[in-house]
Amino acid sequence: MEPSPGFRRRARVAASPDRLLVLLSALIACGLALHARPAGAGGVEVGIPSVPVAGGVAIRLPLTWRAFTPAKVRVYVRRAGATRYRQLPPEAVAPDGRAVVVPAVLVGPPGVELYLVAADAAGFATTSPPVDPSHRPHRIPVKPAGRLELISPDPTREVPGSALEIRVRGPGPGRFRVVQLDRTDLTALARVTDREIAVVPPEPPDPGEHRIIVAWATPEGDLVTREWTIRVAAEPLRREVFARGGVSLRYAVPVRSSSGSPRPVADGNLGLSFGGRGDGWDAGWNGVNVQYVRDRAGDDLTLASGFAFDLEAGGQRTEYGDVTVQEAPLVAPSFARRGVLAELRGWGTEFHVFRVSAVAVSGWESGLASSGGEITGVSVGRSLLADGGLPVTVVYVRGENRGVDGVDSAGGLAPSQGDVLGVSASFRVLGAEVRGEFAHSRFDPDTRDGQGEDRDTALELTLASSVGPVELGLGYHRYGTGFASIANPTFTADREGVTGRVGIPWGVGRVGLDLTHEWDNLSWEPDRGRVYSTTGALSWSYNGPDGPGLSLTVRRSVQYSRSTPSGAQDVHNTDDSATGGLSLAGEGWSAGLSGGLTRLRDQDEGTETQTRSGSVSGQYAPSPGCSLGTAFTLNRTLGEGSQQTSRVVVLTGRVPLFSESWSASFHLSHAANVSSDRTQDDVTLSGSWRVAWDVGQVGGWFDRLPWSLALSGSYARTDDRTTAGEDSVDVRVLLSVEASLPVDLGAGF
């Protein structure tokens, strides 16, 4: 039988070597495809936007997996028209694998191209698009957007770190959100206008390459970001000394006074900072503020505020003056005193040594040999693990509070002395951070009674953890009856308890629940019972970047006593409170509203007291040098058969006059206190005003005169309707000449 012509044509095609090669390639491709996606396996779909997206705005693309569980996902992105792809970091893919975020710096016109490769735990792979993804990628059109412009520094040139100022101009109406130098957020330090942002880093960056990242929001809410790379030049070593500050003088002549004929007032203020820096060292003497006042009491030259001298060299630091000591909370909590503090580092260990005044001092006193007593302490801190984990700090403090005339001038305490030794440590376990501190004290609360020292211990343990967005906290504390630290003599001991906290995001805010249960009389003293206290607080807060600030808190505290001996007073009371606040802000204005309600009930006495409070405040500043502010506060307390009410209204303002060289300011307040039982009924009205002419802003030759003329006045009137003869009125008007001279001296070598 003769084969048909069609059969002969098919046979010739099949017999062609080229056709056979094509057929073989197709079979191999099918085999590979079957391995990559076995029969019955699924894939992934990428949610590509149906409309062009804005340039410079991050894109979030949803991923839908069909019968496929990814173990590893890789995403490759390039700008449309480019030849090479860039692989996104693993964190660009959501932890659950259901979304991928393309960074804003990669989103630009005319579009973005991307493809995805995923593999499951067995090694089978899938792609999106499923066929030839690198040559046929997903395409997302990008519409042109405004472009952020870097004004300074010039990215094509090296810039000295000490002269670095970042200035970026926005493309149009909008709002700057973030400006970063590498990983440091500088937004809070920036000067921002409608179209430009400028910031000087607080410390010059090290020589080398650095990244500038700026985010800017359009009025529609789109976030535009841009990144630049700059190079900071290595600067030659510079040593310098400087003196900065200013001198101010004032001479005032009374024009009118209702309290006799006072003498003219003359005063002056000298505020200076001295310092120097060089190779590996830095020194400065800050806060030197010397004040001279001449009035009826005669001439007086005082150090009006504190001072601080600091010297740093080779990583070691010493401070003298008004220093802040902040060691372990139980031994030496944060407190400010006049004295000396040294911070030394070496061999992986940090040493702190301090000697400060036991009470607050002022004026020219050094604090090293204060008449009120001194506190001396040393602390040693070191991490016990090589990676910096398990930091441990040991602190020892000893001191004496001699007081003034046998009584502590700061708090009315008797002369005391003692020492305390404490150890604190922290570590992480199962994702939670655990902190603990133990302290042992010897303390004599009154050296005059001859009773000697009390010895006792204190312990604090806290655990903090996060489970997703939920924050958890637990704590335990025990402060022995006789525990005390000379560095914190008003600390309340003789209590033990547990605490708990939960913080949960809810809607646009955050909800917090705090619980505390405490009890006292740890030594079971027979002349008093044990008082238990349980407090619970539920709070909600919201502070959006563009929205209002809101806060609401409801709190209940219950106290009750047990094992109260005969003749002692039982305790059983409940304290309920609710507080709330609202804050609003806009261009040139701000407003706030707050209120609270407190109810205290004593079940034993059968009494109840309520306190209601509220306040409203506002500020309006339409332009520099012009502002108006007001505040109203109301407090009302309702007790057994009585009611007390207080009201305060305040109005302040500042306005320019005639020209920039003239200004006027005023302050008015009205306060009233009234009680229903007539034990208090008084009203106070006070105010002040000032009109000033700044001669230095006139221009021309007057620029050389850093002085001003001012006419000011004050009025104060008190009407006391309950006590005869307590009414008073005071009126004063002063004409003053004020001069200020800035000091800015420096020399490099």
XYZ file of C-alpha atoms in Angstrom:
749
model
C 0.000 0.000 0.000
C 1.436 3.371 -0.971
C 1.745 5.760 1.978
C -0.201 8.980 1.763
C 1.630 12.263 0.898
C 0.857 13.629 4.358
C 2.490 10.658 6.029
C 5.581 11.041 3.911
C 5.881 14.703 4.913
C 5.611 13.845 8.623
C 8.189 11.103 8.248
C 10.623 13.487 6.614
C 10.147 16.037 9.364
C 10.702 13.428 12.061
C 13.743 12.119 10.334
C 15.393 15.560 10.111
C 18.429 15.763 12.542
C 17.591 19.371 13.564
C 14.042 18.427 14.339
C 15.225 15.503 16.411
C 17.452 17.846 18.438
C 14.535 20.175 19.068
C 12.373 17.256 20.121
C 15.088 15.966 22.470
C 15.518 19.454 24.054
C 11.809 19.668 24.621
C 11.795 16.294 26.351
C 14.695 17.356 28.632
C 12.922 20.617 29.496
C 9.777 18.708 30.348
C 11.789 16.416 32.612
C 13.339 19.359 34.419
C 9.965 20.974 34.784
C 8.545 17.795 36.253
C 11.401 17.794 38.815
C 10.954 21.453 39.672
C 7.203 21.147 39.994
C 6.018 17.561 40.471
C 2.569 16.457 39.445
C 0.016 18.025 41.711
C 2.400 20.732 43.040
C 1.419 24.406 43.084
C 3.209 27.727 42.831
C 3.056 31.356 43.883
C 1.190 34.389 42.606
C 2.598 37.912 43.104
C 0.047 40.694 43.542
C 1.212 43.236 40.966
C -0.414 46.705 41.220
C -2.849 47.418 38.413
C -1.965 51.133 38.287
C 1.415 52.919 38.232
C 2.944 53.468 41.647
C 4.701 56.588 42.917
C 8.451 56.789 42.564
C 10.566 56.678 45.674
C 7.849 54.873 47.648
C 8.322 51.344 49.002
C 6.047 48.727 47.383
C 4.454 45.927 49.387
C 3.468 43.004 47.159
C 1.227 40.217 48.528
C 2.266 36.616 47.828
C -0.323 33.849 47.414
C 0.978 30.290 47.689
C -0.988 27.468 46.081
C -0.220 23.939 47.315
C 3.357 24.983 48.036
C 5.066 25.611 51.389
C 8.193 27.747 50.876
C 11.306 27.102 52.932
C 13.429 29.713 51.160
C 12.393 32.689 49.029
C 14.692 34.810 46.882
C 13.529 38.004 45.172
C 15.469 39.709 42.364
C 14.736 43.339 41.421
C 16.068 45.791 38.852
C 15.097 49.150 37.442
C 13.317 48.814 34.072
C 15.943 49.062 31.337
C 18.813 47.867 33.538
C 20.698 44.649 32.721
C 21.565 43.288 36.181
C 19.272 42.260 39.000
C 19.768 42.952 42.691
C 18.786 40.297 45.227
C 16.741 41.671 48.107
C 17.858 40.792 51.652
C 15.932 37.989 53.399
C 14.176 40.459 55.713
C 12.397 41.964 52.676
C 10.124 38.885 52.750
C 7.581 38.782 55.573
C 8.219 36.078 58.222
C 5.075 34.214 57.122
C 6.112 34.457 53.455
C 2.901 36.216 52.432
C 4.393 39.530 51.316
C 7.567 41.079 49.969
C 8.606 44.734 50.253
C 10.598 46.430 47.503
C 12.654 49.235 49.137
C 11.828 52.780 48.130
C 15.372 53.416 46.880
C 14.795 50.841 44.104
C 11.440 52.237 42.993
C 11.791 54.783 40.210
C 10.513 55.579 36.730
C 9.927 54.130 34.216
C 9.322 51.020 36.307
C 10.512 48.075 38.382
C 11.104 44.540 37.146
C 11.292 41.575 39.503
C 10.970 37.825 39.709
C 10.817 35.336 42.554
C 12.430 31.938 43.137
C 11.206 29.727 46.004
C 12.113 26.257 47.237
C 10.373 23.981 49.689
C 11.923 21.715 52.317
C 12.284 18.847 49.805
C 14.263 20.996 47.376
C 11.536 21.405 44.762
C 11.504 24.895 43.251
C 8.946 27.235 41.773
C 9.246 30.654 40.173
C 7.064 33.644 39.460
C 6.621 34.261 36.585
C 6.635 30.489 35.983
C 8.328 30.621 32.555
C 11.733 32.212 31.882
C 11.384 34.608 34.867
C 14.669 36.495 34.410
C 13.819 37.432 30.818
C 10.078 37.813 31.324
C 9.859 39.356 34.823
C 6.930 41.041 36.463
C 6.797 44.711 35.479
C 5.458 47.469 37.733
C 5.124 50.863 36.051
C 6.347 53.769 38.171
C 5.054 57.277 37.663
C 7.522 60.162 38.007
C 7.620 61.632 41.518
C 9.214 64.651 43.035
C 12.929 64.308 43.540
C 14.762 65.132 46.725
C 17.801 67.296 46.087
C 20.957 67.160 48.205
C 22.166 70.757 48.561
C 25.107 69.952 50.806
C 27.481 68.260 51.030
C 28.585 67.626 47.436
C 28.611 63.824 47.005
C 31.355 64.103 44.351
C 33.842 65.692 46.766
C 35.305 64.846 50.128
C 34.030 66.953 53.010
C 35.715 67.548 56.400
C 33.751 65.902 59.198
C 33.866 69.034 61.361
C 32.261 71.070 58.555
C 29.538 68.565 57.629
C 26.060 70.046 57.312
C 23.315 68.018 55.652
C 20.840 70.113 53.667
C 18.135 68.570 51.513
C 15.445 70.322 49.481
C 12.039 68.723 48.920
C 10.319 68.611 45.522
C 7.231 70.531 46.569
C 4.639 70.820 49.321
C 5.097 68.050 51.834
C 6.714 67.151 55.097
C 10.105 65.747 55.999
C 9.871 62.621 58.124
C 13.358 61.179 58.615
C 16.975 62.198 58.045
C 19.651 59.647 58.885
C 23.438 59.505 58.735
C 24.247 55.818 58.464
C 22.149 54.285 61.267
C 21.909 57.456 63.382
C 18.552 59.264 63.294
C 19.151 63.030 63.235
C 15.529 64.091 62.699
C 15.105 65.542 66.190
C 18.131 67.833 65.671
C 17.077 69.126 62.259
C 15.848 72.576 61.278
C 12.823 72.000 59.071
C 10.883 74.299 56.748
C 8.222 73.534 54.141
C 10.806 72.811 51.455
C 14.140 72.220 53.170
C 15.716 70.310 56.038
C 19.142 71.043 57.530
C 21.041 69.314 60.310
C 24.567 69.257 61.714
C 25.613 65.921 63.266
C 26.348 66.267 67.001
C 29.735 64.576 66.489
C 31.897 64.733 63.337
C 31.743 61.357 61.549
C 34.859 59.276 61.103
C 36.785 59.511 57.813
C 35.421 57.236 55.078
C 32.152 56.598 53.281
C 28.817 57.372 54.925
C 25.193 57.135 53.825
C 22.588 59.896 54.017
C 18.964 58.714 53.950
C 16.054 61.174 53.817
C 12.320 60.376 53.832
C 9.758 62.952 52.732
C 5.964 62.655 52.725
C 3.753 64.139 50.003
C 0.423 65.776 50.900
C -1.262 62.602 49.571
C 0.606 60.498 52.143
C 3.170 58.889 49.822
C 6.609 58.497 51.382
C 9.523 59.451 49.127
C 12.997 58.364 50.177
C 16.401 58.889 48.686
C 19.888 57.802 49.596
C 23.268 59.397 48.912
C 26.790 58.226 49.610
C 29.297 60.841 50.759
C 32.946 60.621 51.683
C 34.342 62.300 54.785
C 37.963 63.391 54.521
C 40.583 62.736 57.156
C 41.361 66.043 58.864
C 44.755 67.054 60.199
C 45.092 66.967 63.970
C 43.925 70.213 65.509
C 44.454 71.455 69.020
C 42.478 74.400 70.305
C 41.455 76.319 73.386
C 38.299 78.386 73.646
C 36.144 80.584 75.851
C 32.475 81.061 75.036
C 29.537 82.651 76.775
C 28.408 86.179 77.450
C 28.243 89.142 79.799
C 24.978 90.894 80.612
C 24.385 94.068 82.611
C 21.201 95.789 83.783
C 20.562 99.059 85.538
C 16.968 99.852 86.504
C 15.498 103.052 87.923
C 12.108 102.900 89.699
C 9.596 105.187 88.003
C 6.781 104.316 90.393
C 6.425 102.028 93.399
C 3.616 101.576 95.900
C 6.002 100.155 98.532
C 8.116 103.181 99.338
C 11.110 104.542 97.443
C 13.451 101.677 96.631
C 16.983 102.290 95.414
C 17.993 101.725 91.811
C 18.832 98.128 91.016
C 22.082 97.128 89.327
C 22.984 93.576 88.458
C 25.258 91.730 86.118
C 25.788 88.180 85.003
C 28.900 86.501 83.620
C 28.298 83.123 82.014
C 31.316 81.436 80.453
C 32.553 78.069 79.267
C 36.248 77.324 78.948
C 37.846 74.351 77.275
C 40.374 72.802 75.015
C 40.944 69.671 72.985
C 43.807 67.945 71.301
C 45.254 64.570 70.422
C 43.291 62.116 72.563
C 42.164 64.625 75.192
C 39.258 66.962 75.745
C 38.694 69.337 78.653
C 36.011 71.847 79.508
C 34.698 73.978 82.360
C 31.002 74.663 81.815
C 28.197 76.406 83.604
C 30.319 79.077 85.279
C 27.695 81.680 86.085
C 28.789 84.550 88.347
C 26.094 87.023 89.372
C 26.451 90.476 90.853
C 23.419 92.114 92.501
C 23.249 95.495 94.217
C 20.112 96.375 96.133
C 19.134 97.468 99.643
C 21.123 94.648 101.201
C 24.340 95.947 99.636
C 26.731 94.422 97.172
C 26.661 90.697 96.627
C 28.823 88.555 94.355
C 27.708 84.930 94.096
C 28.023 81.867 91.941
C 24.433 81.856 90.753
C 24.445 78.311 89.381
C 26.565 75.214 89.497
C 29.558 74.366 87.384
C 31.140 71.285 85.868
C 34.760 70.684 84.913
C 35.435 67.578 82.845
C 38.651 66.102 81.495
C 38.757 63.150 79.118
C 41.937 61.529 77.847
C 42.626 58.088 76.484
C 39.104 56.882 77.239
C 39.370 57.959 80.909
C 37.095 60.694 82.228
C 37.008 62.888 85.333
C 34.275 65.359 86.331
C 34.375 67.962 89.066
C 31.523 70.235 90.079
C 27.843 69.359 89.849
C 28.057 65.700 88.867
C 25.393 63.014 88.492
C 26.029 59.716 90.259
C 24.083 56.802 88.814
C 25.069 53.344 89.982
C 22.985 50.382 91.182
C 19.446 51.574 92.136
C 19.434 50.132 95.660
C 22.910 51.401 96.582
C 23.332 54.686 94.728
C 20.403 55.700 92.496
C 20.636 58.655 90.167
C 21.245 61.866 92.139
C 23.090 65.126 91.496
C 25.581 66.525 93.985
C 28.618 68.790 94.114
C 31.850 66.761 94.115
C 34.172 64.718 91.919
C 33.531 61.630 89.759
C 36.125 59.560 87.889
C 35.298 56.975 85.220
C 38.209 54.661 84.398
C 38.309 51.827 81.855
C 40.833 49.085 81.306
C 41.263 45.306 81.049
C 37.618 44.942 80.050
C 36.508 46.518 83.326
C 34.937 49.878 84.155
C 35.707 51.595 87.465
C 33.769 54.524 88.965
C 35.040 56.460 91.979
C 33.161 59.425 93.453
C 33.156 61.728 96.463
C 30.265 64.170 96.689
C 28.429 66.270 99.229
C 25.740 64.479 101.209
C 23.383 67.481 100.869
C 22.787 69.969 98.095
C 25.257 72.861 98.150
C 25.482 76.041 96.106
C 27.659 79.051 95.660
C 31.402 78.615 95.973
C 31.363 75.398 98.040
C 33.451 72.612 96.513
C 31.380 69.724 97.835
C 34.536 67.771 98.741
C 34.535 68.879 102.396
C 30.957 69.996 102.864
C 29.691 71.044 106.274
C 26.700 68.798 105.627
C 28.757 65.628 105.169
C 30.194 63.626 102.287
C 29.429 60.424 100.425
C 32.258 58.292 99.005
C 31.731 55.349 96.693
C 33.356 52.997 94.220
C 31.879 50.646 91.633
C 33.410 47.945 89.436
C 31.595 46.639 86.368
C 32.542 43.837 84.001
C 30.905 41.417 81.578
C 31.633 37.814 82.524
C 31.037 36.436 79.021
C 33.293 37.029 76.028
C 30.448 38.406 73.882
C 29.625 41.100 76.444
C 26.861 39.129 78.104
C 26.173 38.746 81.832
C 27.319 42.208 83.003
C 27.959 42.354 86.751
C 28.457 45.497 88.870
C 29.666 45.684 92.460
C 29.102 48.983 94.324
C 30.205 50.119 97.780
C 29.131 53.447 99.283
C 29.936 54.974 102.665
C 29.116 58.391 104.021
C 27.897 60.693 106.728
C 25.124 63.261 106.717
C 25.985 65.754 109.467
C 23.234 68.202 108.569
C 23.035 71.766 109.849
C 22.530 72.320 113.594
C 21.846 68.622 113.971
C 19.147 68.521 111.283
C 19.519 67.762 107.607
C 18.702 71.010 105.805
C 17.542 69.133 102.720
C 14.792 67.012 104.254
C 14.531 67.546 107.990
C 16.345 64.286 108.808
C 18.524 63.656 111.830
C 22.309 63.274 111.413
C 23.028 59.817 110.008
C 25.820 57.630 108.745
C 26.284 54.200 107.208
C 27.523 52.110 104.338
C 25.998 49.722 101.825
C 27.401 47.020 99.527
C 25.465 45.875 96.472
C 25.777 43.507 93.521
C 23.702 43.721 90.332
C 23.645 41.511 87.228
C 21.565 40.913 84.118
C 21.328 38.127 81.569
C 19.041 36.732 78.879
C 17.391 33.343 78.966
C 14.803 31.952 76.512
C 14.395 35.395 74.970
C 13.667 37.109 78.291
C 15.875 39.627 80.072
C 16.422 38.997 83.779
C 17.846 41.653 86.098
C 18.675 41.316 89.759
C 20.250 43.329 92.569
C 21.147 42.414 96.132
C 22.367 44.892 98.761
C 23.403 44.783 102.413
C 23.403 47.962 104.502
C 24.584 49.174 107.891
C 22.829 52.418 108.751
C 22.436 54.608 111.821
C 19.426 56.892 111.169
C 20.213 59.123 114.177
C 23.760 59.298 115.508
C 22.559 61.282 118.538
C 20.406 58.606 120.196
C 23.187 56.058 120.749
C 21.124 53.175 119.354
C 23.806 52.204 116.852
C 23.472 50.765 113.353
C 20.642 48.747 111.838
C 21.703 45.947 109.521
C 19.454 44.545 106.829
C 19.254 43.480 103.179
C 17.294 44.310 100.032
C 16.576 42.301 96.885
C 15.082 43.194 93.503
C 14.347 40.785 90.631
C 12.723 41.698 87.303
C 11.939 39.740 84.154
C 10.986 41.376 80.852
C 10.025 39.558 77.686
C 8.227 40.105 74.393
C 5.945 37.607 72.678
C 5.404 39.118 69.272
C 3.992 42.616 69.827
C 2.993 41.786 73.429
C 5.311 43.005 76.208
C 5.394 41.129 79.507
C 7.033 42.029 82.800
C 7.281 40.403 86.223
C 9.036 41.577 89.372
C 9.720 40.738 92.991
C 11.202 43.003 95.671
C 11.992 42.771 99.342
C 13.352 45.722 101.337
C 14.197 44.770 104.922
C 12.918 46.846 107.818
C 16.341 48.297 108.637
C 17.654 48.650 105.094
C 18.816 52.153 104.054
C 21.482 53.812 101.941
C 23.274 57.020 102.872
C 22.994 57.968 99.187
C 19.181 57.710 99.389
C 18.128 58.382 103.013
C 14.443 58.916 102.174
C 14.049 55.460 100.633
C 11.002 53.622 101.997
C 11.971 50.155 103.271
C 10.084 47.533 105.300
C 8.029 46.231 102.366
C 7.841 43.189 100.132
C 5.816 42.541 97.028
C 5.342 41.365 93.463
C 4.556 43.285 90.281
C 3.304 42.398 86.817
C 2.803 44.246 83.574
C 1.316 43.474 80.161
C 1.458 45.803 77.151
C -0.652 44.979 74.074
C -1.154 46.927 70.809
C -4.844 47.671 70.301
C -6.065 49.526 67.251
C -4.068 52.699 66.815
C -2.854 52.721 70.417
C -1.491 50.511 73.128
C -3.115 49.011 76.200
C -1.210 48.471 79.414
C -2.198 46.518 82.527
C -0.159 46.977 85.729
C -0.659 45.015 88.953
C 1.164 45.381 92.287
C 0.703 43.558 95.583
C 2.733 44.644 98.628
C 2.859 44.109 102.374
C 4.872 45.713 105.188
C 6.006 44.915 108.757
C 8.404 42.251 107.520
C 9.835 41.735 111.006
C 6.328 41.263 112.512
C 6.728 43.964 115.149
C 4.144 43.225 117.874
C 2.888 46.792 118.314
C 1.436 47.060 114.816
C -0.280 44.850 112.283
C 0.656 44.076 108.717
C -0.798 46.288 105.988
C -1.454 44.804 102.549
C -1.795 46.969 99.454
C -3.057 45.879 96.031
C -3.044 48.244 93.068
C -4.257 47.695 89.526
C -4.097 50.149 86.631
C -5.466 49.881 83.097
C -4.182 52.437 80.592
C -4.523 53.221 76.898
C -2.367 55.671 74.988
C -1.917 56.843 71.417
C 0.660 59.235 70.009
C 0.435 59.245 66.229
C 2.886 61.098 64.017
C 0.116 63.268 62.569
C -2.821 62.645 64.850
C -3.718 63.742 68.360
C -2.101 62.411 71.506
C -4.493 60.554 73.790
C -4.106 58.898 77.186
C -6.614 57.262 79.527
C -5.842 55.569 82.847
C -8.128 53.895 85.394
C -6.570 52.882 88.719
C -7.764 51.195 91.912
C -5.757 50.744 95.105
C -6.989 48.800 98.119
C -5.302 48.769 101.538
C -6.232 46.570 104.447
C -4.547 45.392 107.631
C -4.272 41.997 109.287
C -3.201 40.815 112.748
C -3.730 44.281 114.193
C -3.039 44.249 117.969
C -5.454 45.687 120.461
C -5.310 49.473 120.595
C -3.716 49.864 117.154
C -5.498 51.478 114.240
C -6.995 49.198 111.585
C -6.497 50.142 107.927
C -9.187 49.575 105.309
C -9.503 52.080 102.495
C -10.031 52.193 98.738
C -8.567 54.746 96.354
C -10.119 54.957 92.866
C -8.934 57.339 90.170
C -9.450 58.029 86.488
C -7.336 60.424 84.420
C -7.263 61.370 80.761
C -5.499 63.734 78.431
C -5.791 65.017 74.877
C -3.180 67.020 72.977
C -3.488 68.590 69.533
C -0.980 70.455 67.393
C -0.880 72.111 64.018
C 1.050 74.653 62.043
C 1.855 77.341 64.616
C -0.583 76.198 67.304
C -1.048 73.599 70.021
C -3.739 72.756 72.562
C -4.179 70.397 75.475
C -6.996 69.100 77.653
C -6.670 66.965 80.785
C -8.906 65.875 83.599
C -9.046 63.562 86.556
C -11.324 62.173 89.240
C -10.128 60.645 92.517
C -12.275 59.053 95.230
C -10.787 57.953 98.572
C -13.003 55.916 100.898
C -12.070 54.955 104.447
C -14.339 52.060 105.432
C -13.248 52.114 109.070
C -13.987 55.809 109.557
C -16.933 55.823 107.164
C -15.618 58.876 105.292
C -15.198 59.670 101.636
C -13.239 62.377 99.832
C -13.508 63.246 96.142
C -11.152 65.377 94.094
C -11.997 66.616 90.616
C -9.474 68.408 88.453
C -9.269 69.684 84.914
C -7.140 71.954 82.795
C -7.238 73.494 79.342
C -4.252 75.115 77.652
C -3.406 76.526 74.250
C -0.577 78.204 72.395
C -0.715 80.176 69.137
C 2.445 81.400 67.402
C 1.655 82.612 63.862
C 5.137 84.022 63.287
C 8.531 84.341 64.997
C 8.376 86.840 67.858
C 4.583 86.683 68.075
C 2.790 84.270 70.404
C -0.257 84.009 72.633
C -0.820 81.395 75.314
C -3.545 80.675 77.807
C -4.301 78.101 80.502
C -7.195 77.403 82.850
C -7.029 75.006 85.813
C -9.833 73.954 88.150
C -9.510 71.763 91.255
C -12.375 70.863 93.558
C -12.240 68.674 96.675
C -15.412 67.383 98.339
C -15.018 66.102 101.886
C -17.189 65.479 104.873
C -19.317 68.605 105.060
C -16.854 70.856 103.228
C -15.867 71.814 99.720
C -12.664 73.488 98.570
C -12.292 75.014 95.100
C -9.317 76.608 93.423
C -9.245 78.279 89.993
C -6.256 79.627 88.092
C -6.358 81.499 84.769
C -3.140 82.503 83.001
C -2.659 84.553 79.841
C 0.741 85.259 78.274
C 1.737 86.924 75.053
C 4.493 88.483 73.001
C 3.974 90.752 70.002
C 6.308 92.807 67.790
C 5.829 96.582 67.608
C 6.633 99.178 64.964
C 9.567 97.134 63.634
C 11.707 94.099 64.465
C 13.684 96.121 66.994
C 10.603 96.752 69.173
C 8.742 94.097 71.145
C 6.164 93.859 73.901
C 5.307 91.013 76.258
C 2.823 90.515 79.070
C 1.747 87.977 81.710
C -1.597 87.959 83.528
C -2.895 85.523 86.133
C -5.986 85.258 88.306
C -6.139 82.760 91.184
C -9.038 82.125 93.559
C -9.254 79.750 96.536
C -12.612 79.254 98.254
C -13.800 76.783 100.898
C -17.408 76.217 101.912
C -16.606 76.444 105.621
C -15.120 79.959 105.087
C -11.686 78.943 106.352
C -10.243 80.159 103.056
C -11.501 82.785 100.642
C -8.896 84.796 98.776
C -8.314 86.120 95.272
C -4.963 87.095 93.779
C -4.606 89.122 90.600
C -1.115 89.651 89.238
C 0.460 90.724 86.013
C 3.536 92.120 84.363
C 4.377 93.842 81.111
C 7.501 94.878 79.264
C 8.211 97.044 76.228
C 11.749 96.821 74.866
C 13.740 98.501 72.123
C 16.649 96.406 70.858
C 19.078 99.030 69.628
C 21.328 96.386 68.059
C 18.662 95.532 65.460
C 18.303 99.045 64.139
C 21.109 98.509 61.627
C 23.984 100.599 60.420
C 26.291 101.985 63.084
C 23.908 100.790 65.854
C 24.896 97.170 65.160
C 27.946 97.855 67.309
C 25.749 98.524 70.351
C 24.563 95.249 71.960
C 22.161 96.983 74.336
C 18.466 97.712 74.736
C 16.090 100.030 76.583
C 13.100 98.585 78.419
C 10.136 99.922 80.326
C 8.527 97.271 82.514
C 5.902 97.111 85.192
C 4.250 94.688 87.595
C 0.983 94.589 89.504
C -0.020 92.248 92.357
C -3.202 92.449 94.415
C -4.472 89.991 97.045
C -7.960 90.206 98.588
C -8.307 87.996 101.676
C -11.931 87.873 102.780
C -11.318 85.686 105.834
C -8.436 87.435 107.628
C -8.532 91.152 108.264
C -5.440 93.138 107.355
C -4.068 90.562 104.919
C -5.080 92.466 101.770
C -2.157 93.844 99.788
C -1.434 95.799 96.597
C 1.966 96.253 94.966
C 2.617 98.310 91.824
C 6.047 98.860 90.270
C 7.329 100.485 87.087
C 11.012 100.284 86.089
C 13.022 101.946 83.353
C 16.090 99.839 82.643
C 19.116 99.790 80.394
C 20.253 96.295 79.472
C 23.414 95.298 77.649
C 24.743 91.931 76.573
C 28.103 91.138 75.061
C 28.740 87.697 73.580
C 32.104 86.059 74.193
C 33.484 83.677 71.583
C 37.242 83.358 71.740
C 39.319 80.507 70.413
C 42.750 79.684 69.159
C 44.039 76.655 67.296
C 47.572 75.387 67.287
